Short mmCIF file of C-alpha atoms in Angstrom, two decimals:
data_model
loop_
_atom_site.label_atom_id
_atom_site.label_comp_id
_atom_site.label_asym_id
_atom_site.label_seq_id
_atom_site.Cartn_x
_atom_site.Cartn_y
_atom_site.Cartn_z
CA MET N 241 66.40 177.64 98.78
CA SER N 242 66.49 176.45 102.38
CA ILE N 243 64.52 173.35 101.39
CA VAL N 244 66.66 172.46 98.37
CA PHE N 245 70.03 173.28 99.93
CA ARG N 246 69.27 172.26 103.51
CA ASP N 247 71.95 169.56 103.70
CA ALA N 248 74.60 171.86 102.27
CA ILE N 249 73.62 174.67 104.64
CA VAL N 250 73.42 172.50 107.77
CA SER N 251 76.82 170.96 106.96
CA GLY N 252 78.42 174.40 106.66
CA PHE N 253 78.67 173.91 102.89
CA ASP N 254 80.70 170.75 103.37
CA LEU N 255 78.20 168.54 101.51
CA GLY N 256 77.56 169.17 97.84
CA PHE N 257 75.31 167.59 95.21
CA GLY N 258 76.58 164.41 93.59
CA ASP N 259 78.87 161.71 94.89
CA ARG N 260 82.39 160.36 94.69
CA ALA N 261 81.90 159.50 91.01
CA ASP N 262 79.51 161.72 89.07
CA GLY N 263 80.14 164.71 91.33
CA LEU N 264 83.88 164.67 90.72
CA ILE N 265 83.43 164.13 86.98
CA GLU N 266 81.22 167.21 86.81
CA ILE N 267 83.61 169.36 88.89
CA SER N 268 86.50 168.21 86.69
CA LEU N 269 84.63 169.49 83.63
CA LEU N 270 83.86 172.77 85.38
CA GLU N 271 87.55 173.06 86.27
CA HIS N 272 88.28 172.49 82.58
CA TRP N 273 86.22 175.55 81.66
CA ARG N 274 87.97 177.58 84.33
CA SER N 275 91.27 176.52 82.76
CA VAL N 276 89.94 177.57 79.35
CA PHE N 277 89.18 181.05 80.68
CA THR N 278 92.35 181.46 82.77
CA ARG N 279 95.15 179.60 81.01
CA ALA N 280 93.79 179.20 77.49
CA GLU N 281 93.35 175.44 77.61
CA VAL N 282 91.83 174.03 74.41
CA TRP N 283 88.10 174.57 74.88
CA ASN N 284 86.89 171.22 73.53
CA GLN N 285 89.65 169.05 75.00
CA PRO N 286 89.73 168.45 78.76
CA LEU N 287 92.94 166.96 80.12
CA TYR N 288 91.71 163.37 80.32
CA PHE N 289 91.65 160.54 77.74
CA HIS N 290 95.04 161.80 76.54
CA PRO N 291 96.07 161.97 73.71
CA TYR N 292 92.59 161.88 72.12
CA THR N 293 91.25 165.22 70.87
CA GLY N 294 87.76 166.67 71.21
CA THR N 295 87.12 164.62 74.33
CA LEU N 296 84.53 167.09 75.62
CA GLY N 297 82.11 165.30 73.27
CA TYR N 298 82.15 162.15 75.39
CA ASN N 299 80.00 163.87 78.04
CA ASP N 300 77.75 166.87 78.55
CA GLY N 301 79.68 170.06 77.84
CA TYR N 302 78.70 172.18 80.91
CA PHE N 303 79.56 175.40 79.05
CA LEU N 304 77.17 177.79 80.85
CA SER N 305 77.78 175.98 84.13
CA GLY N 306 81.49 176.57 83.58
CA LEU N 307 80.90 180.30 83.17
CA ILE N 308 78.99 180.52 86.44
CA TYR N 309 81.43 178.23 88.24
CA SER N 310 84.48 180.19 87.08
CA ALA N 311 83.06 183.36 88.60
CA TRP N 312 82.50 181.62 91.96
CA ARG N 313 86.01 180.12 91.79
CA LEU N 314 87.44 183.63 92.13
CA ALA N 315 86.52 183.43 95.82
CA PHE N 316 85.87 179.76 96.68
CA ASP N 317 87.39 176.29 96.32
CA PRO N 318 86.03 173.85 93.68
CA PHE N 319 83.49 172.17 95.95
CA VAL N 320 81.88 175.30 97.38
CA ALA N 321 81.91 176.87 93.90
CA ASP N 322 80.09 173.82 92.54
CA THR N 323 77.35 174.13 95.18
CA LEU N 324 77.04 177.86 94.50
CA THR N 325 76.70 177.10 90.78
CA ALA N 326 73.65 174.97 91.58
CA PHE N 327 72.41 177.76 93.86
CA THR N 328 72.79 180.25 90.99
CA TYR N 329 70.79 178.04 88.63
CA LYS N 330 67.99 177.66 91.18
CA THR N 331 67.91 181.43 91.66
CA ILE N 332 67.75 182.02 87.92
CA GLY N 333 65.01 179.38 87.56
CA TYR N 334 62.87 180.86 90.33
CA ALA N 335 63.19 184.44 89.08
CA ALA N 336 62.68 183.43 85.44
CA THR N 337 59.53 181.46 86.32
CA LEU N 338 58.15 184.47 88.21
CA TRP N 339 58.86 186.60 85.15
CA LEU N 340 57.24 184.09 82.81
CA VAL N 341 54.07 183.62 84.87
CA ARG N 342 53.59 187.12 86.24
CA GLY N 343 55.38 189.33 83.74
CA ILE N 344 54.76 187.50 80.45
CA LEU N 345 51.57 185.47 80.96
CA ARG N 346 50.22 188.17 83.33
CA TRP N 347 48.73 185.76 85.85
CA ASN N 348 48.25 186.91 89.43
CA TRP N 349 51.08 187.01 91.96
CA GLY N 350 49.68 184.09 93.93
CA ALA N 351 49.81 181.77 90.92
CA ALA N 352 53.29 183.04 89.99
CA ILE N 353 54.76 182.47 93.45
CA LEU N 354 53.14 179.06 93.84
CA ILE N 355 54.30 177.79 90.43
CA ALA N 356 57.82 179.17 90.89
CA SER N 357 58.06 177.63 94.37
CA LEU N 358 56.76 174.21 93.31
CA ALA N 359 59.12 174.16 90.32
CA THR N 360 62.06 175.03 92.60
CA ILE N 361 61.42 172.38 95.29
CA SER N 362 60.00 169.76 92.91
CA ASN N 363 60.34 166.27 94.41
CA ASN N 364 61.72 164.56 91.31
CA MET N 365 64.19 167.32 90.51
CA PHE N 366 65.44 167.33 94.11
CA VAL N 367 65.92 163.56 94.28
CA GLN N 368 67.80 163.59 90.95
CA SER N 369 69.82 166.74 91.66
CA GLY N 370 73.00 164.69 92.01
CA HIS N 371 72.98 164.90 88.21
CA ALA N 372 74.17 168.46 87.67
CA GLN N 373 72.63 168.69 84.17
CA ILE N 374 69.20 168.91 85.81
CA GLN N 375 70.00 172.35 87.23
CA THR N 376 70.04 173.73 83.68
CA LEU N 377 66.25 173.42 83.52
CA ALA N 378 66.43 176.92 84.97
CA LEU N 379 66.94 178.02 81.36
CA LEU N 380 63.54 176.70 80.24
CA PRO N 381 61.38 179.61 81.55
CA LEU N 382 63.91 182.06 80.06
CA VAL N 383 63.76 180.52 76.57
CA ALA N 384 59.96 180.24 76.79
CA SER N 385 59.68 183.92 77.76
CA PHE N 386 61.91 184.99 74.88
CA ALA N 387 59.83 182.95 72.43
CA ILE N 388 56.51 184.37 73.65
CA LEU N 389 57.85 187.93 73.50
CA ALA N 390 59.13 187.34 69.96
CA VAL N 391 55.68 186.19 68.78
CA ARG N 392 53.90 189.08 70.51
CA ALA N 393 56.24 191.69 69.07
CA GLU N 394 55.88 190.54 65.46
CA SER N 395 52.82 192.63 64.74
CA ASP N 396 53.99 196.05 65.94
CA ARG N 397 57.61 195.94 67.16
CA ARG N 398 59.51 193.99 64.54
CA ARG N 399 62.94 194.89 65.88
CA GLY N 400 61.90 193.63 69.28
CA ALA N 401 60.66 190.39 67.73
CA LEU N 402 64.01 189.84 66.04
CA LEU N 403 65.89 190.58 69.27
CA TRP N 404 63.83 188.13 71.32
CA ALA N 405 64.04 185.46 68.61
CA ALA N 406 67.82 185.87 68.48
CA SER N 407 68.03 185.65 72.28
CA ALA N 408 66.02 182.40 72.34
CA ALA N 409 68.23 180.92 69.61
CA ALA N 410 71.47 181.93 71.32
CA PHE N 411 70.37 180.42 74.62
CA MET N 412 69.33 177.19 72.91
CA GLY N 413 72.72 176.87 71.26
CA ALA N 414 74.51 177.46 74.55
CA TRP N 415 72.14 175.05 76.33
CA LEU N 416 73.00 172.29 73.85
CA LEU N 417 76.69 172.72 74.70
CA THR N 418 75.84 172.70 78.40
CA ALA N 419 73.35 169.87 78.93
CA PHE N 420 72.29 168.02 75.80
CA TYR N 421 69.53 165.99 77.49
CA PHE N 422 67.36 168.91 78.48
CA ALA N 423 68.09 171.12 75.50
CA TRP N 424 67.07 168.22 73.26
CA PHE N 425 63.93 167.63 75.35
CA ALA N 426 63.04 171.31 74.86
CA ILE N 427 63.44 170.99 71.09
CA TYR N 428 61.47 167.73 71.11
CA PHE N 429 58.62 169.39 73.03
CA VAL N 430 58.55 172.33 70.62
CA VAL N 431 58.36 169.97 67.64
CA VAL N 432 55.42 168.10 69.22
CA LEU N 433 53.81 171.45 70.13
CA ALA N 434 54.20 172.71 66.56
CA GLY N 435 52.69 169.50 65.18
CA CYS N 436 49.69 169.84 67.50
CA TRP N 437 49.31 173.50 66.57
CA LEU N 438 49.31 172.79 62.84
CA GLY N 439 46.80 169.97 63.29
CA VAL N 440 44.35 171.65 65.69
CA ALA N 441 44.49 175.04 63.96
CA GLY N 442 44.15 173.45 60.50
CA LEU N 443 47.37 175.05 59.28
CA TRP N 444 48.81 171.99 57.60
CA HIS N 445 47.34 172.87 54.19
CA PRO N 446 49.85 174.34 51.68
CA ALA N 447 48.02 177.67 51.47
CA ALA N 448 47.92 178.04 55.26
CA LEU N 449 51.58 177.10 55.56
CA ARG N 450 52.47 179.69 52.91
CA GLU N 451 50.56 182.38 54.78
CA LEU N 452 52.22 181.33 58.04
CA ALA N 453 55.67 181.58 56.46
CA GLU N 454 54.92 185.04 55.05
CA THR N 455 53.77 186.27 58.46
CA HIS N 456 56.69 184.95 60.51
CA TRP N 457 59.55 184.79 58.00
CA ARG N 458 61.62 187.58 59.57
CA SER N 459 61.76 186.27 63.12
CA SER N 460 61.94 182.67 61.89
CA THR N 461 64.89 183.50 59.66
CA VAL N 462 66.69 185.32 62.47
CA PHE N 463 66.03 182.47 64.88
CA ALA N 464 67.27 179.87 62.39
CA GLY N 465 70.35 181.90 61.50
CA VAL N 466 71.40 182.66 65.07
CA PHE N 467 70.68 179.11 66.15
CA ALA N 468 72.77 177.71 63.29
CA ILE N 469 75.70 179.87 64.39
CA ALA N 470 75.19 179.22 68.11
CA ALA N 471 75.01 175.46 67.49
CA ILE N 472 78.34 175.32 65.64
CA PRO N 473 80.42 174.64 68.78
CA PHE N 474 77.96 171.94 69.81
CA LEU N 475 78.09 170.27 66.39
CA ARG N 476 81.86 170.55 66.26
CA VAL N 477 82.14 168.77 69.61
CA TYR N 478 79.48 166.09 69.28
CA LEU N 479 79.12 165.09 65.62
CA PRO N 480 82.55 163.38 65.47
CA LYS N 481 81.80 161.49 68.68
CA VAL N 482 78.37 160.40 67.43
CA ARG N 483 80.02 158.97 64.34
CA GLU N 484 82.63 157.27 66.52
CA THR N 485 80.32 155.82 69.20
CA GLY N 486 76.99 155.50 67.38
CA GLY N 487 75.20 156.95 70.40
CA HIS N 488 73.25 154.96 72.95
CA ASP N 489 71.39 151.78 72.19
CA PHE N 490 67.69 151.82 73.02
CA ILE N 491 67.32 150.74 76.66
CA LEU N 492 63.74 149.75 77.45
CA LEU N 493 64.36 149.83 81.21
CA TYR N 494 64.92 153.60 81.13
CA THR N 495 61.60 154.47 79.50
CA VAL N 496 58.64 155.52 81.67
CA GLN N 497 56.72 152.59 83.13
CA PRO N 498 53.20 153.34 84.42
CA ILE N 499 54.40 153.20 88.03
CA ASP N 500 57.08 155.79 87.21
CA LEU N 501 54.38 158.40 86.57
CA PHE N 502 53.96 158.84 90.32
CA ASN N 503 57.09 157.18 91.70
CA VAL N 504 58.28 159.83 94.16
CA GLY N 505 60.62 157.53 96.07
CA GLU N 506 60.32 155.81 99.41
CA ARG N 507 61.47 158.90 101.35
CA ASN N 508 58.83 161.32 100.11
CA LEU N 509 57.26 162.81 103.25
CA LEU N 510 53.65 162.48 102.13
CA TRP N 511 53.61 159.52 99.74
CA GLY N 512 56.67 157.49 100.69
CA TRP N 513 54.48 154.98 102.55
CA LEU N 514 52.59 154.25 99.32
CA ILE N 515 55.79 153.63 97.34
CA ARG N 516 57.19 151.42 100.11
CA GLY N 517 53.96 149.40 100.18
CA LEU N 518 53.89 148.99 96.40
CA ASP N 519 57.53 147.98 96.43
CA ARG N 520 56.80 145.20 98.96
CA VAL N 521 54.00 143.95 96.72
CA VAL N 522 56.30 143.98 93.71
CA GLN N 523 58.96 142.04 95.60
CA THR N 524 56.57 139.36 96.85
CA GLN N 525 54.09 138.94 94.00
CA ALA N 526 54.61 137.64 90.47
CA LEU N 527 53.47 140.76 88.62
CA PRO N 528 53.60 141.29 84.84
CA ASP N 529 57.09 142.11 83.65
CA GLY N 530 57.74 145.67 82.57
CA TRP N 531 54.94 147.36 84.51
CA PHE N 532 56.39 147.74 88.01
CA ASP N 533 60.13 147.14 87.56
CA GLY N 534 60.91 150.79 88.25
CA LEU N 535 60.01 150.54 91.92
CA ALA N 536 62.59 147.84 92.51
CA ALA N 537 65.13 149.67 90.36
CA GLY N 538 64.72 153.02 92.15
CA GLY N 539 67.49 155.44 91.22
CA GLU N 540 66.72 157.02 87.86
CA HIS N 541 63.11 155.81 88.07
CA ILE N 542 62.29 158.29 90.85
CA THR N 543 61.10 160.95 88.43
CA GLY N 544 57.33 160.80 89.00
CA PHE N 545 54.92 163.47 90.19
CA PRO N 546 53.42 163.48 93.72
CA LEU N 547 49.95 161.98 93.77
CA LEU N 548 47.90 165.17 94.27
CA THR N 549 49.93 167.00 91.62
CA PHE N 550 49.57 164.07 89.24
CA ALA N 551 45.80 163.88 89.77
CA LEU N 552 45.39 167.63 89.24
CA LEU N 553 47.59 167.43 86.14
CA CYS N 554 45.45 164.68 84.62
CA ALA N 555 42.27 166.61 85.48
CA ALA N 556 43.76 169.79 84.00
CA GLY N 557 44.66 168.04 80.76
CA TRP N 558 41.21 166.52 80.42
CA ARG N 559 39.48 169.80 81.23
CA VAL N 560 41.52 171.95 78.86
CA ILE N 561 41.43 169.51 75.94
CA HIS N 562 37.65 169.06 76.17
CA ARG N 563 36.84 172.72 76.78
CA ARG N 564 35.72 173.91 73.34
CA ASP N 565 35.15 177.51 74.41
CA GLY N 566 38.59 177.97 75.97
CA PRO N 567 41.74 179.40 74.41
CA ARG N 568 42.82 177.27 71.46
CA PHE N 569 46.50 177.45 72.36
CA ALA N 570 45.72 176.03 75.82
CA ARG N 571 44.28 172.92 74.12
CA ILE N 572 47.31 172.68 71.88
CA PHE N 573 49.64 173.00 74.87
CA ALA N 574 47.78 170.27 76.77
CA LEU N 575 47.82 167.96 73.74
CA ALA N 576 51.58 168.49 73.30
CA ILE N 577 52.20 167.52 76.93
CA ALA N 578 50.00 164.43 76.62
CA ILE N 579 51.39 163.22 73.29
CA GLY N 580 55.04 163.97 74.05
CA TRP N 581 54.73 162.23 77.42
CA ALA N 582 52.84 159.23 76.01
CA LEU N 583 55.67 158.53 73.57
CA THR N 584 58.05 157.99 76.52
CA LEU N 585 55.85 155.33 78.14
CA ARG N 586 56.57 151.63 78.34
CA PHE N 587 53.79 149.07 78.35
CA GLY N 588 55.26 145.72 79.28
CA PRO N 589 57.91 144.91 76.66
CA VAL N 590 56.83 147.68 74.26
CA SER N 591 57.50 151.42 74.11
CA PRO N 592 56.74 153.89 71.30
CA TRP N 593 60.01 155.60 72.21
CA ALA N 594 61.78 152.92 70.15
CA LEU N 595 60.49 154.74 67.05
CA VAL N 596 61.62 158.13 68.38
CA HIS N 597 65.03 156.65 69.19
CA ASP N 598 65.50 155.31 65.67
CA LEU N 599 63.88 158.09 63.62
CA VAL N 600 64.39 161.44 65.39
CA PRO N 601 67.82 163.12 65.06
CA GLY N 602 69.66 163.34 68.38
CA ALA N 603 67.51 160.80 70.20
CA ARG N 604 70.39 158.32 70.23
CA GLY N 605 72.24 160.72 72.49
CA LEU N 606 69.75 159.93 75.25
CA ARG N 607 69.96 156.94 77.54
CA VAL N 608 67.59 157.78 80.42
CA VAL N 609 64.30 158.77 78.77
CA LEU N 610 62.79 158.93 82.26
CA ARG N 611 64.37 162.37 82.66
CA TYR N 612 61.75 163.78 80.32
CA GLN N 613 59.47 163.81 83.37
CA LEU N 614 61.87 166.30 84.97
CA PHE N 615 61.58 168.53 81.91
CA LEU N 616 57.78 168.35 82.21
CA VAL N 617 57.70 169.88 85.72
CA LEU N 618 57.27 173.47 84.52
CA PRO N 619 54.92 172.68 81.58
CA ALA N 620 52.80 170.55 83.94
CA LEU N 621 52.54 173.35 86.52
CA LEU N 622 51.63 175.84 83.79
CA LEU N 623 48.90 173.52 82.50
CA MET N 624 47.51 173.20 86.02
CA GLY N 625 47.56 177.00 86.23
CA ILE N 626 45.69 177.32 82.94
CA ALA N 627 42.97 174.97 84.17
CA PHE N 628 42.59 175.87 87.84
CA ARG N 629 44.06 179.27 88.76
CA ASP N 630 40.71 181.07 88.51
CA ASP N 631 39.03 178.33 90.58
CA LEU N 632 41.74 178.58 93.24
CA THR N 633 41.40 182.37 93.35
CA ARG N 634 37.63 182.12 93.88
CA LEU N 635 38.07 179.42 96.49
CA TRP N 636 40.65 181.56 98.31
CA ARG N 637 38.10 184.37 98.57
CA ARG N 638 35.19 182.19 99.67
CA ARG N 639 36.87 179.39 101.66
CA PRO N 640 40.43 180.53 102.36
CA TRP N 641 41.12 177.66 104.76
CA ILE N 642 40.28 175.04 102.08
CA ALA N 643 42.43 176.83 99.51
CA GLY N 644 45.21 177.08 102.10
CA VAL N 645 45.06 173.34 102.77
CA ILE N 646 45.29 172.56 99.03
CA VAL N 647 48.30 174.85 98.60
CA ALA N 648 49.96 173.40 101.70
CA LEU N 649 49.45 169.85 100.42
CA LEU N 650 50.90 170.77 97.03
CA VAL N 651 54.00 172.10 98.80
CA VAL N 652 54.38 169.36 101.41
CA GLU N 653 54.05 166.52 98.89
CA GLN N 654 57.14 167.85 97.10
CA LEU N 655 59.32 167.34 100.18
CA ASN N 656 61.64 164.35 100.29
CA ALA N 657 64.04 163.15 102.98
CA ALA N 658 66.48 161.77 100.40
CA GLN N 659 70.03 163.12 100.54
CA PRO N 660 71.41 163.80 97.04
CA THR N 661 74.32 165.65 98.66
CA GLN N 662 76.91 162.88 99.04
CA LEU N 663 80.14 164.69 98.16
CA SER N 664 82.05 165.90 101.23
CA ARG N 665 84.24 168.93 100.59
CA ALA N 666 86.45 168.28 103.62
CA ALA N 667 87.02 164.62 102.72
CA GLN N 668 87.90 165.41 99.11
CA LEU N 669 90.19 168.34 99.90
CA THR N 670 92.03 166.27 102.52
CA ALA N 671 92.50 163.38 100.09
CA PHE N 672 93.74 165.55 97.21
CA ALA N 673 96.01 167.64 99.43
CA ALA N 674 97.95 164.48 100.31
CA VAL N 675 98.83 163.79 96.66
CA PRO N 676 102.19 165.29 95.63
CA PRO N 677 102.34 166.92 92.19
CA PRO N 678 103.97 164.92 89.40
CA PRO N 679 107.69 165.30 88.67
CA LYS N 680 108.48 168.12 86.26
CA ASP N 681 109.53 165.79 83.44
CA CYS N 682 106.15 163.99 83.39
CA ALA N 683 104.40 164.76 80.11
CA SER N 684 101.32 162.75 81.14
CA PHE N 685 100.31 160.37 83.92
CA TYR N 686 98.04 157.54 84.93
CA VAL N 687 96.63 156.53 88.30
CA VAL N 688 96.63 153.20 90.08
CA ALA N 689 95.37 154.67 93.35
CA ALA N 690 95.22 158.35 94.34
CA ARG N 691 94.28 157.62 97.95
CA ARG N 692 95.55 155.41 100.71
CA GLY N 693 93.17 152.97 102.36
CA GLU N 694 90.01 154.16 100.60
CA LEU N 695 86.92 152.06 101.07
CA HIS N 696 85.32 150.59 97.97
CA TYR N 697 82.97 152.75 95.95
CA GLY N 698 79.75 150.75 95.67
CA ASP N 699 80.21 147.22 94.35
CA ALA N 700 83.38 145.70 92.90
CA LEU N 701 82.45 146.69 89.32
CA HIS N 702 81.97 150.38 90.13
CA SER N 703 84.97 150.39 92.45
CA GLY N 704 87.10 149.19 89.57
CA LEU N 705 85.73 151.83 87.18
CA TYR N 706 85.39 155.11 89.03
CA PRO N 707 87.73 156.08 91.91
CA HIS N 708 91.12 156.12 90.18
CA ASN N 709 89.70 157.42 86.90
CA VAL N 710 87.74 160.34 88.34
CA ASP N 711 90.56 161.27 90.71
CA ALA N 712 92.88 161.41 87.70
CA MET N 713 90.44 163.72 85.89
CA PHE N 714 90.31 166.15 88.80
CA LEU N 715 94.07 166.10 89.44
CA ALA N 716 94.87 166.62 85.76
CA GLU N 717 92.93 169.89 85.78
CA GLN N 718 94.59 171.00 89.03
CA TRP N 719 98.10 170.38 87.71
CA GLY N 720 97.57 171.16 84.03
CA VAL N 721 99.08 167.77 83.15
CA PRO N 722 97.07 165.40 80.91
CA THR N 723 96.08 161.90 82.00
CA ILE N 724 95.22 158.84 79.96
CA ASN N 725 92.62 157.96 82.61
CA GLY N 726 89.06 159.22 82.70
CA PHE N 727 85.50 157.97 82.70
CA SER N 728 82.53 159.41 80.88
CA THR N 729 79.20 158.72 79.22
CA PHE N 730 81.28 157.36 76.35
CA ASN N 731 84.95 156.36 76.40
CA PRO N 732 87.55 156.24 73.59
CA PRO N 733 87.52 153.07 71.48
CA ASP N 734 90.67 151.55 73.04
CA TRP N 735 90.02 152.76 76.62
CA ASN N 736 90.93 149.87 78.92
CA PHE N 737 91.68 151.35 82.31
CA ALA N 738 89.29 149.61 84.65
CA MET N 739 90.36 147.34 87.53
CA PRO N 740 93.64 149.05 88.51
CA ASP N 741 94.45 146.29 91.02
CA ALA N 742 94.49 143.63 88.31
CA LEU N 743 97.91 142.17 87.56
CA ASN N 744 97.74 143.26 83.92
CA TYR N 745 96.77 146.92 84.54
CA ASP N 746 100.29 148.29 83.97
CA ALA N 747 100.64 146.07 80.91
CA ARG N 748 97.45 147.56 79.48
CA VAL N 749 98.77 151.05 80.12
CA ILE N 750 102.12 150.28 78.46
CA ALA N 751 100.37 148.84 75.41
CA TYR N 752 98.24 152.00 75.16
CA ALA N 753 101.31 154.23 75.53
CA GLN N 754 103.12 152.32 72.78
CA GLN N 755 100.09 152.44 70.50
CA HIS N 756 99.84 156.23 70.86
CA GLY N 757 103.60 156.97 71.01
CA LEU N 758 103.47 158.51 74.48
CA GLN N 759 106.77 159.46 76.14
CA HIS N 760 107.63 160.53 79.70
CA MET N 761 104.52 159.03 81.27
CA CYS N 762 104.36 158.78 85.05
CA ARG N 763 102.56 156.34 87.33
CA LEU N 764 100.78 157.42 90.54
CA ASP N 765 100.07 154.96 93.35
CA MET N 766 99.62 156.61 96.75
CA ARG N 767 99.88 153.21 98.44
CA ASP N 768 103.57 152.99 97.52
CA PRO N 769 106.29 154.59 99.68
CA VAL N 770 107.35 156.51 96.56
CA PRO N 771 104.01 157.47 94.92
CA TRP N 772 105.44 158.65 91.59
CA ARG N 773 107.37 156.52 89.15
CA GLN N 774 108.25 157.17 85.55
CA LEU N 775 107.71 154.48 82.93
#
């Protein structure tokens, strides 16, 4: 926890994950859930993009995050509560991984602590932790544990099997309404795993499938039934928006290029020098297009595994798949990791993910396929444990200093000097405290500028998109007054509220208000002597 939250701790919990844009969007959605629980706000309609309904479906839902956040908000302001929400997820993830490895798989304590620690401080998850959805990967070891317990209990404790199956289904439904990316990745992995299991175990014949169904029909039926019910809120929120937006187009840039497999970023303590050197080569040499672009792009492409971890993962996969006398499920698990991962790869201008995007339900809801490598952190560590935990135990007994060096390297290569904590609590609270609430007769509002003399956010394009829109989202939840502004993964079809300094911005707003029959709308511009005006 000290490693992951070091910047927040050193700053006295002033700095939180995220930035001026994505961080405030996420906190606005968490504030929405707090409003749902405290003042009965409509659960699927945050107070932005007014007067559209069901606007929660334009972004991740953050349902479970909202539950955790609302509890912390009883004692803390929005920014500290947001950091403590991430802290809660990390705590759950660490404890759940210990339970999975030690309590469920019954490996030794050393393996459990090492895997839980590496999963918690993982380089790629830390660098990308400005995206709050990533914290929900803490649910993965919980769902996996429930599933394993359900299978084990089928033979002698049928009630227990049904309970664990129902628990896994309920968590999956809630996860979908919280962070679609990673819940979908979990379902995708299970589908690949099931396909590998049927193929390797020879269960794809009709007779074998019939026997399988007869053996597992109770828990399967309970899982399917509970999941169907638990997924209703998710489907109610997202299906209309999928029909409206069509989902994401396939973006080749955001698939996994070969260099992304071990792209840990230039500020990784152990391997940053390698990434910096490769980046200089990419910048100065005419290399084949589509193989090394990720280094120059940075950002979302920093999802790779540190070099020693990656090498051990490849060796573990090879060893488990080719070991004929080992546990069959270990081979199936390794094959599922390899096949599922291979489908995300890009080779020059070609990626097999194009087929997944077009053929698999829900895949159009994904834009950054690279994030699948974040999902793979725990499966990869478990595969390494399957292959090497006995070897490491023997080495620890015979040559403890060599084993200690290996463990230390595995830990150190996860450390990164990047600073994903860019959102200053003090700066945001000061800025929002200066904004007077809207006049009482304002039924809705829009923002030209919510701050005086603010520096640009990034380049001109992003500065024209984010600051006024995300400020409006946050302020709307604080006041309980809807805003036509907002910015999300998807926006309403006639959203046209970028570039607030353009001469035609107010004209665009008036046209929107007329189109939707809005009355008593107010205009906020903190740069004016009188910030509030009514249209």
